[in-house]
Tab-separated table of C-alpha atoms and ligand atoms in Angstrom:
chain	number	residue	atom	x	y	z
A	171	MET	CA	-0.038	0.025	-0.077
A	172	LYS	CA	1.760	3.002	-1.487
A	173	LEU	CA	-0.721	5.655	0.223
A	174	ARG	CA	-1.364	4.158	3.734
A	175	ASP	CA	-3.869	6.887	5.846
A	176	ARG	CA	-2.836	9.478	3.367
A	177	VAL	CA	-5.311	12.198	3.183
A	178	ALA	CA	-6.131	12.922	-0.484
A	179	ILE	CA	-8.340	15.044	-2.114
A	180	ILE	CA	-8.909	14.340	-5.814
A	181	THR	CA	-11.279	17.251	-7.448
A	182	GLY	CA	-13.432	16.068	-10.298
A	183	GLY	CA	-12.963	12.611	-8.838
A	184	ALA	CA	-16.649	11.306	-9.308
A	185	SER	CA	-16.195	10.422	-13.024
A	186	GLY	CA	-13.388	9.471	-15.500
A	187	ILE	CA	-10.185	10.071	-15.075
A	188	GLY	CA	-10.558	11.490	-11.262
A	189	ARG	CA	-13.014	8.443	-10.880
A	190	ALA	CA	-10.080	5.894	-11.844
A	191	ILE	CA	-7.355	8.332	-9.419
A	192	ALA	CA	-9.864	8.008	-6.552
A	193	LEU	CA	-10.337	4.041	-6.799
A	194	SER	CA	-6.671	3.559	-7.116
A	195	TYR	CA	-5.620	5.695	-4.133
A	196	ALA	CA	-8.273	4.032	-2.014
A	197	ALA	CA	-6.993	0.522	-3.398
A	198	GLU	CA	-3.416	2.008	-2.352
A	199	GLY	CA	-4.816	2.766	1.267
A	200	ALA	CA	-5.733	6.567	1.109
A	201	LYS	CA	-8.351	8.256	2.602
A	202	VAL	CA	-10.240	9.710	-0.499
A	203	VAL	CA	-11.893	12.782	-0.358
A	204	ILE	CA	-13.994	13.718	-3.582
A	205	LEU	CA	-14.785	17.274	-4.691
A	206	ASP	CA	-17.487	17.525	-7.239
A	207	LEU	CA	-20.430	18.782	-9.022
A	208	SER	CA	-22.143	15.850	-9.116
A	209	ASP	CA	-24.094	14.261	-6.071
A	210	LYS	CA	-25.334	11.675	-7.806
A	211	ALA	CA	-21.991	10.155	-9.523
A	212	MET	CA	-20.267	10.843	-6.023
A	213	SER	CA	-22.514	8.506	-4.229
A	214	ALA	CA	-21.714	5.630	-6.708
A	215	ILE	CA	-18.327	6.032	-6.509
A	216	ALA	CA	-18.259	6.728	-2.597
A	217	ASP	CA	-20.342	3.379	-2.214
A	218	GLU	CA	-18.055	1.355	-4.401
A	219	ILE	CA	-14.758	2.696	-2.361
A	220	SER	CA	-16.855	1.815	1.039
A	221	GLU	CA	-17.872	-1.504	-0.278
A	222	SER	CA	-14.526	-2.458	-1.117
A	223	GLY	CA	-13.288	-1.591	2.267
A	224	GLY	CA	-12.003	1.815	1.569
A	225	GLU	CA	-12.144	5.328	3.188
A	226	VAL	CA	-14.308	8.004	1.756
A	227	MET	CA	-15.312	11.454	2.093
A	228	THR	CA	-17.599	13.299	-0.622
A	229	LEU	CA	-18.114	17.133	-0.658
A	230	ARG	CA	-20.255	19.217	-3.572
A	231	THR	CA	-17.707	21.822	-4.517
A	232	ASP	CA	-17.391	23.792	-7.479
A	233	VAL	CA	-13.405	24.497	-7.819
A	234	ALA	CA	-14.364	27.741	-9.126
A	235	SER	CA	-15.865	29.211	-6.632
A	236	SER	CA	-12.952	30.623	-3.980
A	237	SER	CA	-15.665	30.471	-0.738
A	238	ASN	CA	-16.645	26.921	-1.801
A	239	VAL	CA	-13.089	25.554	-2.089
A	240	GLY	CA	-12.232	26.994	1.222
A	241	GLU	CA	-15.269	25.625	2.958
A	242	SER	CA	-14.428	22.101	1.633
A	243	PHE	CA	-10.691	22.109	2.632
A	244	GLY	CA	-12.026	23.531	6.128
A	245	ALA	CA	-14.636	20.239	6.243
A	246	VAL	CA	-11.572	18.015	5.294
A	247	VAL	CA	-9.747	19.371	8.032
A	248	GLU	CA	-12.159	19.216	10.597
A	249	ARG	CA	-12.666	15.505	10.000
A	250	TYR	CA	-9.124	14.155	9.483
A	251	GLY	CA	-6.883	16.991	10.448
A	252	THR	CA	-4.666	17.127	7.364
A	253	VAL	CA	-4.590	16.943	3.705
A	254	ASP	CA	-1.593	15.089	2.205
A	255	ILE	CA	-2.212	14.739	-1.453
A	256	LEU	CA	-3.965	17.187	-3.882
A	257	VAL	CA	-5.192	16.078	-7.553
A	258	ASN	CA	-6.304	19.015	-9.478
A	259	ASN	CA	-8.323	17.053	-11.871
A	260	ALA	CA	-11.454	18.990	-12.508
A	261	GLY	CA	-12.160	20.322	-15.862
A	262	ILE	CA	-14.475	20.860	-18.590
A	263	PHE	CA	-13.944	21.018	-22.374
A	264	ARG	CA	-15.515	22.525	-25.171
A	265	SER	CA	-18.115	19.632	-25.049
A	266	ASP	CA	-21.049	21.797	-26.361
A	267	GLU	CA	-22.449	20.985	-30.179
A	268	ARG	CA	-20.170	23.983	-31.379
A	269	GLY	CA	-16.891	22.608	-29.418
A	270	PHE	CA	-17.599	18.790	-31.076
A	271	ALA	CA	-18.124	20.707	-34.462
A	272	ASP	CA	-14.874	22.510	-34.114
A	273	ARG	CA	-13.096	19.500	-33.045
A	274	GLY	CA	-14.432	17.529	-36.164
A	275	ARG	CA	-13.376	20.800	-38.231
A	276	HIS	CA	-9.970	20.618	-36.866
A	277	LEU	CA	-9.398	16.621	-37.425
A	278	ASP	CA	-10.441	17.393	-40.880
A	279	MET	CA	-7.609	19.749	-41.162
A	280	ILE	CA	-4.841	17.959	-39.795
A	281	THR	CA	-5.709	14.629	-41.191
A	282	THR	CA	-7.201	15.308	-45.074
A	283	THR	CA	-5.831	17.121	-48.393
A	284	GLN	CA	-9.144	19.681	-48.145
A	285	PRO	CA	-7.717	22.892	-49.232
A	286	LYS	CA	-6.218	24.911	-45.984
A	287	THR	CA	-7.921	27.755	-44.584
A	288	SER	CA	-8.371	29.392	-41.281
A	289	LEU	CA	-11.210	27.264	-39.164
A	290	ARG	CA	-12.459	30.591	-37.488
A	291	ILE	CA	-12.552	29.330	-34.021
A	292	THR	CA	-10.780	31.862	-31.616
A	293	SER	CA	-12.144	34.980	-33.757
A	294	THR	CA	-15.950	33.869	-32.810
A	295	MET	CA	-15.415	32.839	-29.504
A	296	SER	CA	-17.535	34.695	-26.949
A	297	ASP	CA	-16.153	36.243	-23.900
A	298	GLU	CA	-18.117	33.685	-21.940
A	299	GLU	CA	-16.979	30.946	-23.351
A	300	TRP	CA	-13.201	31.785	-22.596
A	301	GLU	CA	-13.655	33.318	-19.285
A	302	GLN	CA	-15.953	30.034	-18.111
A	303	MET	CA	-13.094	27.850	-19.488
A	304	ILE	CA	-10.238	29.813	-17.666
A	305	LYS	CA	-12.340	30.160	-14.379
A	306	ILE	CA	-12.944	25.910	-14.077
A	307	ASP	CA	-9.771	24.729	-15.878
A	308	LEU	CA	-7.106	26.974	-14.662
A	309	THR	CA	-8.346	29.274	-11.890
A	310	GLY	CA	-9.516	26.133	-9.958
A	311	VAL	CA	-6.388	24.601	-10.021
A	312	PHE	CA	-5.008	27.954	-8.219
A	313	TYR	CA	-7.933	27.718	-5.541
A	314	CYS	CA	-7.337	24.138	-4.465
A	315	SER	CA	-3.744	24.496	-4.475
A	316	ARG	CA	-3.670	27.571	-2.368
A	317	ALA	CA	-6.061	25.852	0.328
A	318	ALA	CA	-3.837	22.481	0.179
A	319	LEU	CA	-0.365	24.875	0.181
A	320	LYS	CA	-1.504	26.225	3.270
A	321	ILE	CA	-2.038	22.868	5.182
A	322	MET	CA	1.213	21.102	3.832
A	323	GLU	CA	3.750	24.076	4.409
A	324	ASP	CA	3.356	23.901	8.373
A	325	LYS	CA	3.728	20.063	8.054
A	326	LYS	CA	6.566	20.382	5.504
A	327	TYR	CA	4.783	17.235	3.593
A	328	GLY	CA	2.574	17.407	0.727
A	329	ARG	CA	1.885	15.937	-2.804
A	330	ILE	CA	0.315	18.020	-5.645
A	331	ILE	CA	-0.588	16.491	-8.907
A	332	ASN	CA	-2.254	18.618	-11.712
A	333	ILE	CA	-4.184	17.098	-14.471
A	334	ALA	CA	-3.101	19.293	-17.687
A	335	SER	CA	-3.485	17.750	-21.250
A	336	ILE	CA	-1.367	17.647	-24.495
A	337	ALA	CA	-3.529	20.699	-25.395
A	338	GLY	CA	-1.366	22.285	-23.084
A	339	ILE	CA	1.732	21.393	-24.477
A	340	SER	CA	1.014	21.122	-28.412
A	341	ALA	CA	-1.082	22.324	-30.659
A	342	ILE	CA	-2.712	19.018	-31.081
A	343	ALA	CA	-6.259	20.722	-29.747
A	344	SER	CA	-6.318	23.663	-31.870
A	345	HIS	CA	-10.305	23.376	-32.106
A	346	ALA	CA	-10.110	24.619	-28.354
A	347	PRO	CA	-7.774	27.612	-27.864
A	348	ASN	CA	-9.325	28.446	-24.465
A	349	TYR	CA	-8.859	24.661	-23.355
A	350	SER	CA	-5.195	25.065	-24.400
A	351	ALA	CA	-4.662	28.258	-22.632
A	352	ALA	CA	-6.290	27.200	-19.454
A	353	LYS	CA	-4.197	23.781	-19.697
A	354	GLY	CA	-0.863	25.758	-20.851
A	355	GLY	CA	-1.476	28.104	-17.903
A	356	VAL	CA	-1.709	24.693	-15.414
A	357	VAL	CA	1.940	23.336	-16.991
A	358	ALA	CA	3.548	27.179	-16.335
A	359	PHE	CA	1.379	27.153	-12.895
A	360	THR	CA	3.096	23.722	-12.084
A	361	LYS	CA	6.538	24.445	-12.533
A	362	SER	CA	6.539	27.949	-10.718
A	363	VAL	CA	4.954	26.181	-7.558
A	364	ALA	CA	6.969	23.093	-7.674
A	365	HIS	CA	9.905	25.555	-7.891
A	366	GLU	CA	8.748	27.849	-4.871
A	367	VAL	CA	8.047	24.601	-2.489
A	368	ALA	CA	10.764	22.734	-3.579
A	369	GLY	CA	12.738	22.934	-0.389
A	370	SER	CA	9.832	22.093	1.965
A	371	GLY	CA	9.053	18.524	1.315
A	372	ILE	CA	5.939	19.569	-0.748
A	373	THR	CA	6.134	18.402	-4.873
A	374	VAL	CA	4.152	19.739	-7.189
A	375	ASN	CA	4.042	18.010	-10.646
A	376	CYS	CA	2.011	17.517	-13.975
A	377	ILE	CA	0.080	14.930	-15.908
A	378	ALA	CA	-0.705	16.089	-19.427
A	379	PRO	CA	-3.137	13.284	-20.821
A	380	GLY	CA	-3.636	12.313	-24.330
A	381	TYR	CA	-6.806	10.775	-25.599
A	382	VAL	CA	-8.326	8.922	-22.858
A	383	THR	CA	-12.061	7.034	-22.524
A	384	SER	CA	-14.096	9.146	-20.407
A	385	PRO	CA	-17.566	10.194	-20.247
A	386	PRO	CA	-17.279	13.339	-22.386
A	387	PHE	CA	-14.648	11.817	-24.715
A	388	GLU	CA	-16.819	8.944	-25.553
A	389	GLN	CA	-19.589	11.511	-26.598
A	390	GLY	CA	-17.287	13.553	-28.508
A	391	LEU	CA	-16.425	9.962	-30.377
A	392	GLN	CA	-20.292	9.123	-30.630
A	393	MET	CA	-20.513	12.420	-32.427
A	394	MET	CA	-17.678	11.953	-34.855
A	395	GLY	CA	-18.825	9.626	-36.988
A	396	GLU	CA	-17.039	6.379	-38.294
A	397	ASP	CA	-14.510	7.949	-40.794
A	398	ARG	CA	-13.276	10.612	-38.540
A	399	ARG	CA	-13.348	8.039	-35.795
A	400	SER	CA	-10.955	5.967	-37.567
A	401	ARG	CA	-8.826	9.043	-38.633
A	402	LEU	CA	-8.058	10.036	-34.829
A	403	LEU	CA	-7.443	6.426	-34.040
A	404	GLN	CA	-4.575	7.080	-36.875
A	405	ILE	CA	-2.974	9.799	-35.234
A	406	ILE	CA	-2.314	7.733	-31.805
A	407	PRO	CA	0.897	5.520	-32.647
A	408	ALA	CA	0.167	3.001	-29.645
A	409	GLY	CA	-3.072	2.327	-31.802
A	410	ARG	CA	-5.491	2.698	-29.188
A	411	VAL	CA	-7.086	5.447	-26.675
A	412	GLY	CA	-6.056	5.815	-23.373
A	413	GLU	CA	-7.770	3.931	-20.537
A	414	PRO	CA	-8.400	6.257	-17.526
A	415	ASP	CA	-6.086	3.979	-15.395
A	416	ASP	CA	-3.504	4.714	-17.386
A	417	ILE	CA	-3.192	8.281	-16.012
A	418	ALA	CA	-4.113	6.701	-12.335
A	419	HIS	CA	-1.203	4.470	-12.253
A	420	LEU	CA	0.973	7.311	-12.534
A	421	ALA	CA	-0.913	9.874	-10.369
A	422	VAL	CA	-0.218	6.697	-7.705
A	423	TYR	CA	3.437	6.785	-8.358
A	424	LEU	CA	3.357	10.734	-8.380
A	425	ALA	CA	1.649	10.782	-4.995
A	426	SER	CA	3.721	8.438	-3.146
A	427	ASP	CA	7.442	8.871	-1.531
A	428	LEU	CA	8.834	6.904	-4.405
A	429	ALA	CA	8.312	10.410	-6.148
A	430	SER	CA	9.969	12.649	-3.785
A	431	TYR	CA	12.750	13.760	-6.178
A	432	MET	CA	9.878	14.591	-9.050
A	433	VAL	CA	9.849	18.302	-8.876
A	434	GLY	CA	7.728	20.556	-11.233
A	435	GLN	CA	7.632	17.500	-14.055
A	436	ILE	CA	5.069	17.378	-16.787
A	437	VAL	CA	4.535	13.781	-17.601
A	438	SER	CA	2.828	13.479	-20.736
A	439	CYS	CA	1.089	9.929	-20.808
A	440	ASN	CA	-0.460	9.950	-24.431
A	441	GLY	CA	0.026	6.966	-26.554
A	442	GLY	CA	2.867	8.846	-28.458
A	443	VAL	CA	0.135	11.412	-29.839
A	444	VAL	CA	3.095	13.919	-28.733
A	445	ILE	CA	6.772	13.014	-28.176
B	1429	LIG	P1	-14.582	14.017	-16.608
B	1429	LIG	O1	-16.173	14.915	-17.659
B	1429	LIG	O2	-15.308	12.356	-16.664
B	1429	LIG	O3	-14.691	14.286	-15.307
B	1429	LIG	C1	-14.446	15.626	-14.757
B	1429	LIG	C2	-15.025	15.806	-13.652
B	1429	LIG	O4	-15.055	16.968	-12.893
B	1429	LIG	C3	-16.721	15.360	-13.519
B	1429	LIG	O5	-17.228	14.393	-12.756
B	1429	LIG	C4	-17.122	16.615	-13.424
B	1429	LIG	O6	-18.606	17.129	-12.614
B	1429	LIG	C5	-15.620	17.128	-12.705
B	1429	LIG	N1	-16.258	19.240	-12.619
B	1429	LIG	C6	-16.492	19.497	-13.806
B	1429	LIG	N2	-16.505	20.660	-13.064
B	1429	LIG	C7	-16.030	21.078	-11.894
B	1429	LIG	C8	-16.493	21.915	-10.844
B	1429	LIG	N3	-16.725	23.472	-11.367
B	1429	LIG	N4	-15.688	21.786	-9.677
B	1429	LIG	C9	-15.723	20.457	-9.181
B	1429	LIG	N5	-16.012	19.332	-10.305
B	1429	LIG	C10	-16.047	19.897	-11.370
B	1429	LIG	O7	-13.936	14.295	-17.753
B	1429	LIG	P2	-12.200	13.338	-17.940
B	1429	LIG	O8	-11.797	13.191	-19.046
B	1429	LIG	O9	-12.241	12.531	-16.414
B	1429	LIG	O10	-11.528	14.700	-17.415
B	1429	LIG	C11	-10.526	14.796	-16.335
B	1429	LIG	C12	-9.448	15.640	-16.178
B	1429	LIG	O11	-8.392	15.269	-17.326
B	1429	LIG	C13	-9.812	17.169	-16.904
B	1429	LIG	O12	-8.885	18.170	-16.582
B	1429	LIG	C14	-9.540	17.142	-18.295
B	1429	LIG	O13	-9.393	18.502	-19.048
B	1429	LIG	C15	-8.184	16.162	-18.415
B	1429	LIG	N6	-7.995	15.444	-19.836
B	1429	LIG	C16	-8.878	14.726	-20.322
B	1429	LIG	C17	-8.728	13.988	-21.202
B	1429	LIG	C18	-9.438	13.255	-22.031
B	1429	LIG	O14	-9.178	12.371	-23.059
B	1429	LIG	N7	-10.595	12.692	-21.293
B	1429	LIG	C19	-7.050	14.410	-22.069
B	1429	LIG	C20	-6.756	15.459	-21.303
B	1429	LIG	C21	-6.747	15.594	-20.341
């Protein structure tokens, strides 16, 4: 058990990648705390962890709300006395109809010989689309990290793992400039904070996943149609889409004491899409 009795907060832990991380952490002996917006999904994973003998707490939390994050961290400290591990995983994609359409048009642009022209994605993006993405996918990481560091700095121990994306380190997701900017921000934030706290027993690292089978990704695949789906698979050298467990295995390592010399690293688990 690599995480025995560690108190681990996982944001967005009710679904997809976060859910896999929560289950893996519980299996490694951690006391798992899930912060998410979906009560129904949180209750399902809480039952799953409890039934297999693990310890779990769920708190309905919007990571984009500073006060909400503060209240939830307070509730965790009240129950467990501390926080050892934080996984900043909660996030949204452009998963509305327009976002999926843009993803398809971008895939066509990079995988077919159609005449090239601007996709006109940035020039038509609304203020709201931009701001909502940055607020959840980037500012939420700051709010939760700040709350965690206040606890970790005093005890000189902590592990923070930020879930970015290949969109934050390459142009592969050029259908979503707001998402790329948020995830690129998470990459830079990871490096800056890791450096700041490096001498205090706290490590901050980042995982930049490639395509992973979570509910919103599956929804995108469904909407793509057979031809685009097979072209998407062709740009993954490993020949398959990633599984949430591919990311969870890495998240276990980065949270464990085996990773005490990993400082500010961006580890991209992506099947070779971006090398
Ligand atoms: P998902 O939708 O399955 O899970 C995201 C979870 O975050 C959901 O449970 C959702 O309720 C929660 N959430 C959303 N907004 C929230 C908020 N404001 N406050 C609290 N919780 C909130 O998606 P996923 O694919 O598992 O994504 C998890 C993370 O991995 C995201 O940060 C995503 O950007 C990143 N990622 C995913 C992929 C992929 O292909 N699936 C690739 C690269 C990076």
